Every structure is written in C-alpha cells, then in structure tokens.
mmCIF file of C-alpha atoms in Angstrom:
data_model
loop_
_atom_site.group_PDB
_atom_site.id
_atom_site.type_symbol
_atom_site.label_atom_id
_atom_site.label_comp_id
_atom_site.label_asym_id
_atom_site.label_seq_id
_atom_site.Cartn_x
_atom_site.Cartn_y
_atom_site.Cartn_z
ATOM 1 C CA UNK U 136 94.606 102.222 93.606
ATOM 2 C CA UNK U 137 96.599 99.047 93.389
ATOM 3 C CA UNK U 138 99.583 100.024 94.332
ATOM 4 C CA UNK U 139 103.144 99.649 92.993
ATOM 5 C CA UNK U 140 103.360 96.551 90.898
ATOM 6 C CA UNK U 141 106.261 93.868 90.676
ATOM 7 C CA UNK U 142 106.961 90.825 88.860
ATOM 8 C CA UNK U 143 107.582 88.188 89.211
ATOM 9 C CA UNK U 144 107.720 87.728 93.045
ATOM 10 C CA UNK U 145 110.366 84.936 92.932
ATOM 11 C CA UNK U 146 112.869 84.122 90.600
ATOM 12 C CA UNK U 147 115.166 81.274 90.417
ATOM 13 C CA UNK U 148 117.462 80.914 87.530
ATOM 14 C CA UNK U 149 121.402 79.717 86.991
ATOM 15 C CA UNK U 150 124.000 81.468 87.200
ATOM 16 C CA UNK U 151 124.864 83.683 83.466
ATOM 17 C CA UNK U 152 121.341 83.484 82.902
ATOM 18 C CA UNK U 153 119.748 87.030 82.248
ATOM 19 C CA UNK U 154 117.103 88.019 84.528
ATOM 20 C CA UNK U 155 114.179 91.036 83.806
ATOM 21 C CA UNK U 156 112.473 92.675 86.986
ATOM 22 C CA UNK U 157 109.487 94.636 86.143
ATOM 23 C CA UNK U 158 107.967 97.381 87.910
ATOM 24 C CA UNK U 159 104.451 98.950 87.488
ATOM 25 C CA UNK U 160 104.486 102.707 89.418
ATOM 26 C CA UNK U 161 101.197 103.856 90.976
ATOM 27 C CA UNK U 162 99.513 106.342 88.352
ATOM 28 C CA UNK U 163 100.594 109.940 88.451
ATOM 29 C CA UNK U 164 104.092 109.126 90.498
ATOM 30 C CA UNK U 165 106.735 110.895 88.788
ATOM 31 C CA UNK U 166 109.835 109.478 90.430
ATOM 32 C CA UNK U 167 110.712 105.168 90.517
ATOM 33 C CA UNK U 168 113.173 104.209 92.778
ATOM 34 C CA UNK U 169 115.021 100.826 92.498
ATOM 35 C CA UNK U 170 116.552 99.449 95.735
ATOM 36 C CA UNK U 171 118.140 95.988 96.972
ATOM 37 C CA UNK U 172 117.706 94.299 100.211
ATOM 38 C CA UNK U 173 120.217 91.469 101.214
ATOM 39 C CA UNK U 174 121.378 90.910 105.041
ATOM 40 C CA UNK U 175 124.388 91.658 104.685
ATOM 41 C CA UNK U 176 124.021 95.184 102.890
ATOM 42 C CA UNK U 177 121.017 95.964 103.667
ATOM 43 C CA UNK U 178 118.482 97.949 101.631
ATOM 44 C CA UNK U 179 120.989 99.879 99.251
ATOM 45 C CA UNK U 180 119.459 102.510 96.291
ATOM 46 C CA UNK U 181 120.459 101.138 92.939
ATOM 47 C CA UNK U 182 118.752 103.561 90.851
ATOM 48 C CA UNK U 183 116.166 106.176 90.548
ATOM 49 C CA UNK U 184 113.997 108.012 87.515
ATOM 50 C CA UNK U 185 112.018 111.064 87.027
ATOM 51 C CA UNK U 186 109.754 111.659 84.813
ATOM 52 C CA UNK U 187 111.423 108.063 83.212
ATOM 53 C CA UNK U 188 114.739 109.641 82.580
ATOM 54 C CA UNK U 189 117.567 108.943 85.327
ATOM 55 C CA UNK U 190 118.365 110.811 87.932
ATOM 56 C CA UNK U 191 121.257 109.015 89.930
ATOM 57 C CA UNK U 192 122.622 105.231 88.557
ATOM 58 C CA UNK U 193 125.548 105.789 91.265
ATOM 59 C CA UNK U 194 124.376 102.903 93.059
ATOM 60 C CA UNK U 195 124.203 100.375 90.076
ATOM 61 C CA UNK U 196 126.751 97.859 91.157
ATOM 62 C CA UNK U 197 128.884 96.881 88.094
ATOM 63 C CA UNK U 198 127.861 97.089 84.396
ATOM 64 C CA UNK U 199 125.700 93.606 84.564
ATOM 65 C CA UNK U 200 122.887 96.083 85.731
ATOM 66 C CA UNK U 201 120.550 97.981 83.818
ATOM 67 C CA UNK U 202 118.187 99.841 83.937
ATOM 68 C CA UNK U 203 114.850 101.687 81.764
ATOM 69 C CA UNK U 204 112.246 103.346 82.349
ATOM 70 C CA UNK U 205 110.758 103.721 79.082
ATOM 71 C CA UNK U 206 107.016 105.392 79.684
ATOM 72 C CA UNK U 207 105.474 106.313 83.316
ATOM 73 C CA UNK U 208 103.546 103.337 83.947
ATOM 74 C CA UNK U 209 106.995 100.591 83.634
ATOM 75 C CA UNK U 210 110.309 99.796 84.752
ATOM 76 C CA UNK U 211 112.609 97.400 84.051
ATOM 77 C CA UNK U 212 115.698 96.278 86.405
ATOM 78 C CA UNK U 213 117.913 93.625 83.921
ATOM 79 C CA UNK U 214 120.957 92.129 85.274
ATOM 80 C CA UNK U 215 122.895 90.150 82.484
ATOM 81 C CA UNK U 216 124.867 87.872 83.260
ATOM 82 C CA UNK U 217 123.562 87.133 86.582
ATOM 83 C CA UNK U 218 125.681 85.386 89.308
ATOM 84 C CA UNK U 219 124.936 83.898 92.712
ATOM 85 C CA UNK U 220 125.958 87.253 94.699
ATOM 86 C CA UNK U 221 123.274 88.869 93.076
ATOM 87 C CA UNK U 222 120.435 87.103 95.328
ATOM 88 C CA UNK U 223 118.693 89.480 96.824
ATOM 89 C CA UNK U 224 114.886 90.652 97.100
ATOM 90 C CA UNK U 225 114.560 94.038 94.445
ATOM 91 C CA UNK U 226 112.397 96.279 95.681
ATOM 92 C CA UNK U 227 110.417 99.094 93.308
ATOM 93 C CA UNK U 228 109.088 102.250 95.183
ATOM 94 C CA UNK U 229 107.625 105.235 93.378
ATOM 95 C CA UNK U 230 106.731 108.747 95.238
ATOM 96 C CA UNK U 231 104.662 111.581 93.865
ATOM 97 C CA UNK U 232 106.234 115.481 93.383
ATOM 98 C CA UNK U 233 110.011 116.532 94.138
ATOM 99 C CA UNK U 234 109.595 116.496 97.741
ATOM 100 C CA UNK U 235 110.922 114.603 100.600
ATOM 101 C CA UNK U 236 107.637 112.050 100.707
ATOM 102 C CA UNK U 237 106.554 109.034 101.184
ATOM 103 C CA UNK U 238 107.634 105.841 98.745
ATOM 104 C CA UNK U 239 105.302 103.802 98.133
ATOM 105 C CA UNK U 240 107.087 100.054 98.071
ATOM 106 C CA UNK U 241 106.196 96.954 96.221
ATOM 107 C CA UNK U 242 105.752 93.611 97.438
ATOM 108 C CA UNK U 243 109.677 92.901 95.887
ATOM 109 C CA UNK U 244 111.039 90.344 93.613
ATOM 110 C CA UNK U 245 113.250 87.746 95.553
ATOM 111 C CA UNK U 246 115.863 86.840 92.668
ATOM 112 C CA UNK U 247 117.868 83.349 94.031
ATOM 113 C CA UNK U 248 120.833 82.763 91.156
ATOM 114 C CA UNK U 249 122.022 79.145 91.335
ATOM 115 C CA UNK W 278 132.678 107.217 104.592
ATOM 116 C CA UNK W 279 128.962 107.745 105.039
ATOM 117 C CA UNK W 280 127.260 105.661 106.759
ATOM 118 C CA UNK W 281 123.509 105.258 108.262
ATOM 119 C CA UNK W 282 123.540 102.753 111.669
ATOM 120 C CA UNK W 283 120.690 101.231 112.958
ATOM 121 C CA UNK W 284 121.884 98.814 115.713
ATOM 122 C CA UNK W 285 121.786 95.279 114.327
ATOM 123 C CA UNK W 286 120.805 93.525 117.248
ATOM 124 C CA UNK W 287 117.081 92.779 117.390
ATOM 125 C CA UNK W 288 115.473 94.896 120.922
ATOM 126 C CA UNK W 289 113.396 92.613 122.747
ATOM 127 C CA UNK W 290 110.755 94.237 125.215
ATOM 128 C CA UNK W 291 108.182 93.855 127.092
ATOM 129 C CA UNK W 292 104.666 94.953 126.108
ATOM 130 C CA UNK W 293 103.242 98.070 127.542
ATOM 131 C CA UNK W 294 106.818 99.146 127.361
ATOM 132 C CA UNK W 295 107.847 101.746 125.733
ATOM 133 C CA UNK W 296 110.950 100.995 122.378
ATOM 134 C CA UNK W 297 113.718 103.211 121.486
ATOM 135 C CA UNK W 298 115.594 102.739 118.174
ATOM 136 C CA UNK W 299 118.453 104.260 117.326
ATOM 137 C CA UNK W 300 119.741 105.956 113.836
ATOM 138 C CA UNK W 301 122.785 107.301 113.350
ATOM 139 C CA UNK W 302 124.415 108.450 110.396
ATOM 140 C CA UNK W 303 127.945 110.050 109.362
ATOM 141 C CA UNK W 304 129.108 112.174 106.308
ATOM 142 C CA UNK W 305 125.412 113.149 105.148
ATOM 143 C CA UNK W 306 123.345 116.446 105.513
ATOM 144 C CA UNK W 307 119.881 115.104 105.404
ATOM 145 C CA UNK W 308 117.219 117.776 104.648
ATOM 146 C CA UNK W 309 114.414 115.140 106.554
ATOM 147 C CA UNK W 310 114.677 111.844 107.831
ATOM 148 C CA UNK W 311 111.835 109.283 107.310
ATOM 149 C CA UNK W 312 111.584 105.964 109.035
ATOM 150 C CA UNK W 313 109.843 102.929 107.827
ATOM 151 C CA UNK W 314 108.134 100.014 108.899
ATOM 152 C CA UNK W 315 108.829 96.437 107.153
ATOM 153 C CA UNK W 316 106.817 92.891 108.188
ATOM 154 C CA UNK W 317 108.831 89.411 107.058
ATOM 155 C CA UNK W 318 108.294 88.939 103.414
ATOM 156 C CA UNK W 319 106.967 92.836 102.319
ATOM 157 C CA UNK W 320 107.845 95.815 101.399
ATOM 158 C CA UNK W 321 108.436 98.450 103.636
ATOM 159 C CA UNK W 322 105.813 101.036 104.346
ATOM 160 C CA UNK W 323 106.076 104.669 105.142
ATOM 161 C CA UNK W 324 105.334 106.030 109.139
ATOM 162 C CA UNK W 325 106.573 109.380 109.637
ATOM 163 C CA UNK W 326 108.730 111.852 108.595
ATOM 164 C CA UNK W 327 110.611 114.605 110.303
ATOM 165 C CA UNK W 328 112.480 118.055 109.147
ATOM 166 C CA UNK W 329 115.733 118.785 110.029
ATOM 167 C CA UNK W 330 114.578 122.458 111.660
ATOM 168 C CA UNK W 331 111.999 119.894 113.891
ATOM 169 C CA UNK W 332 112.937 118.517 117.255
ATOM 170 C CA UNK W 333 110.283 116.586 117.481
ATOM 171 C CA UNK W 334 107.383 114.662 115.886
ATOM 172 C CA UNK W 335 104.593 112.659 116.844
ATOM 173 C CA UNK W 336 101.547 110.285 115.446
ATOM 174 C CA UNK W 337 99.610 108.329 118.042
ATOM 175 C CA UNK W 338 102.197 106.288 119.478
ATOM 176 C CA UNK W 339 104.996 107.129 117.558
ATOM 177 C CA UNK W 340 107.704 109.605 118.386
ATOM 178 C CA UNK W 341 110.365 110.323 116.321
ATOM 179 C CA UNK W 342 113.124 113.040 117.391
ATOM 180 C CA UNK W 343 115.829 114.417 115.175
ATOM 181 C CA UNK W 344 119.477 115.611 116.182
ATOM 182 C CA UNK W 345 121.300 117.164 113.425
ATOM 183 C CA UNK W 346 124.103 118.373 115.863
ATOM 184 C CA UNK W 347 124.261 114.520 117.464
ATOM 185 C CA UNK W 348 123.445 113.526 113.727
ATOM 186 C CA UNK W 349 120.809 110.810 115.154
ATOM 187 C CA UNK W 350 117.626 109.870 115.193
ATOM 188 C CA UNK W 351 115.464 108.062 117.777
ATOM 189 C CA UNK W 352 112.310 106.549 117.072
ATOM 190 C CA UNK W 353 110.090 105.701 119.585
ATOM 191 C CA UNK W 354 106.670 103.320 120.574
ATOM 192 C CA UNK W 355 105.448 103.966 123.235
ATOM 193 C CA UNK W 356 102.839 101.273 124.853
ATOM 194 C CA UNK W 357 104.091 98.671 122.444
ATOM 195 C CA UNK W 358 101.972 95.942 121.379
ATOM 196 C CA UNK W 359 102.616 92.577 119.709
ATOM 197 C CA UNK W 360 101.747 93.689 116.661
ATOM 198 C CA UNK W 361 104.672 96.678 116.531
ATOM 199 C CA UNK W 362 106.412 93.857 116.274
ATOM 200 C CA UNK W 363 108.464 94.098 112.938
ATOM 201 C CA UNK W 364 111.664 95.610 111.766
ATOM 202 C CA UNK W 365 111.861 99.384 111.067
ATOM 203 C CA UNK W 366 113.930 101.393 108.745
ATOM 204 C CA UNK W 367 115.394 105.134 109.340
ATOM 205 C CA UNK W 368 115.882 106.676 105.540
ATOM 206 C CA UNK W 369 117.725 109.741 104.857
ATOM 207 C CA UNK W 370 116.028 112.934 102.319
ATOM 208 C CA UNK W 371 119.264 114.258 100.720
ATOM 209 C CA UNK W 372 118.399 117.706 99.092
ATOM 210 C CA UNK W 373 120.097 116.762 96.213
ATOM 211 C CA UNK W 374 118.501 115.185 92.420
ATOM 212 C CA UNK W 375 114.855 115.011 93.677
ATOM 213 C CA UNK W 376 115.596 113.846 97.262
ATOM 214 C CA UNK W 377 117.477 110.984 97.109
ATOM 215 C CA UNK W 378 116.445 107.916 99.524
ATOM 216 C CA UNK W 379 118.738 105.957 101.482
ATOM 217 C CA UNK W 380 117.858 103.632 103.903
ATOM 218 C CA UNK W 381 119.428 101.826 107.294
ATOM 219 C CA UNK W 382 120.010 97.639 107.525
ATOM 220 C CA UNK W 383 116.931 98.640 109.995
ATOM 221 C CA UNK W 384 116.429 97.333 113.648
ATOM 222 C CA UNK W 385 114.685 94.131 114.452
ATOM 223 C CA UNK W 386 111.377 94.954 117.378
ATOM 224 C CA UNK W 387 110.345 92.307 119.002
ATOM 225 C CA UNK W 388 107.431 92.954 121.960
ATOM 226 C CA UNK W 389 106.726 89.932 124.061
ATOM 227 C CA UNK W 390 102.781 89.565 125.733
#
C-alpha cells in the first residue's frame, strides 16, 4: 500500500494568498486526522473526520481554516487568507476502526507564508 | 488547563545505555497512551501503545510504563543505538468522538557511539 498521501510537500506563497493542502488516506481508513507541527506549539490536532463527516473542528485555529473531506480517498486543509504565523509543516494521518490505533502519518506539507 | 509535557531538552546518552523519556500530562483521562517515533523531515510513525488498566508494556527494546495515578508515562530504550536516535512523541487516546489524538512537543534522543 502506498501509504497516506500529501501534497504538495513544500509550499511557499505571500502572505493573503490562499493555500490548498491535500491529503490522500490509505484505502479502507475510516477516520483522517489533520494536525500541525511548529516548535513552538508543537504537534497540535486541528481536525479530524469519520467516515468524511467531522468529528471534532475544536482545534481549527480561527475561521481562515477549513476543512473537507468530501469522499474517503481525499482531504483538503484550505487556509484563506494565509499569514506568516501560519508556517508550519501539516501533517495528514488516517487510522482504521474506532479504536485507540495506530495513525498512519504522511510525509507533511511544510507551508512557509512570506 | 490540560496539558501533555515531554521535557524539551534534548537527552544525550551514551550508547549501550539505556534512555528514559518522560510524559506527563494534566486535566485528561486518557483511555491508552501511544508514543511515536519522528526522524528530521518525516512524519511520525507509530511504536507502541499501552492501556490505562496496563502497568507495563514491552517490544524488543522498548518499554513503555503507564501511571494513571502519577498521570505519566515513561518510555524507555534500553541498549540504545545510534540509530534510536530521533525525537519521540507520547499521544494521548481520549475515549471520547472516535479516540481523539493528541500529541506531546516530543523529546529530542540523541545516543552518542
């Protein structure tokens, strides 16, 4: 299997610009996690879906950010309009069943906002 | 507030010595605790997870133990290598929406030949 799926894996863009994160799940995982790693903050939960419908957006951090899930197999993280304190590397993860499990990470998108 | 603590500072040791990291958290009630393992530039990947009725767990030379009085976690290598050099994440199951994930800043390992 090839694993969870991100694009793109770096993103540079200027600040107000709006920037799209995609995520591919690995078939048959019925929960997609978003999550964003900065130093500071380290790897805080944004967002997560089951069965593409979601589950908790509590960690979305201001109304810039959205998020869809709109079939099993793709995610998108949107933040609109982006600013420079929204660098970070996004991470996807999806897991398989309601149970405590393993996630399954992608490689991350490292978003720089200029 | 609720918090999950990792310390910050990076551990140095020796190789052939055995690491100890540290998670402690605050406010939560964690049905199992997972920890991670993340290399410079990835995503981090799963290593074991523990139930909060187990003391203990253990996979080759990993050891995790779990505290829910203390509310802490340690995770141990024992026999470290080079290569368990990397930084590694404690995560928190909350039996709550599907098991929500939360993660640690995790701590920096760094085992010297």
């Amino acid at each position: 299997d090839a694993g969870v799926i991100q694009s793109p894996r770096h993103e540079v863009t200027e600040m107000g610009q709006e920037v799209t994160l995609r995520c591919k799940p690995i078939s048959g995982h019925d929960y997609l996690f978003w999550y964003r790693q900065t130093m500071m903050r380290g790897l805080e939960l944004l967002i997560y879906f089951n069965n593409n419908v979601p589950i908790d957006d509590s960690g979305m951090p201001e109304d810039r950010f959205s998020a869809k899930m709109p079939n099993a197999s793709f995610s998108t993280l949107k933040i609109q309009p982006s600013e420079p304190r929204d660098s970070a590397v996004y991470f996807c993860a999806s897991r398989s069943g309601p149970g405590p499990g393993e996630l399954f990470f992608g490689e991350g998108s490292r978003l720089t906002v200029l | 507030s609720q918090k999950i603590e990792q310390n910050s500072e990076a551990l140095n040791i020796q190789e052939g010595k055995t690491a100890t990291l540290t998670c402690n958290y605050t406010n939560y009630s964690p049905a199992y605790l997972q920890w991670y393992r993340q290399d410079p530039g990835r995503g981090p990947v799963f290593l074991l997870l523990i139930r909060e009725n187990e003391k203990e767990k253990r996979k080759e030379r990993l050891k995790v133990t779990f505290d829910t009085t203390l509310k802490q976690s340690l995770f141990h290598i024992t026999a470290s290598q080079p290569a368990d050099s990397a930084t590694y994440l404690c995560a928190l199951a909350l039996s709550t929406g599907g098991f929500k994930t939360i993660f640690g800043a995790g701590t920096r390992l760094f085992v010297k030949a």
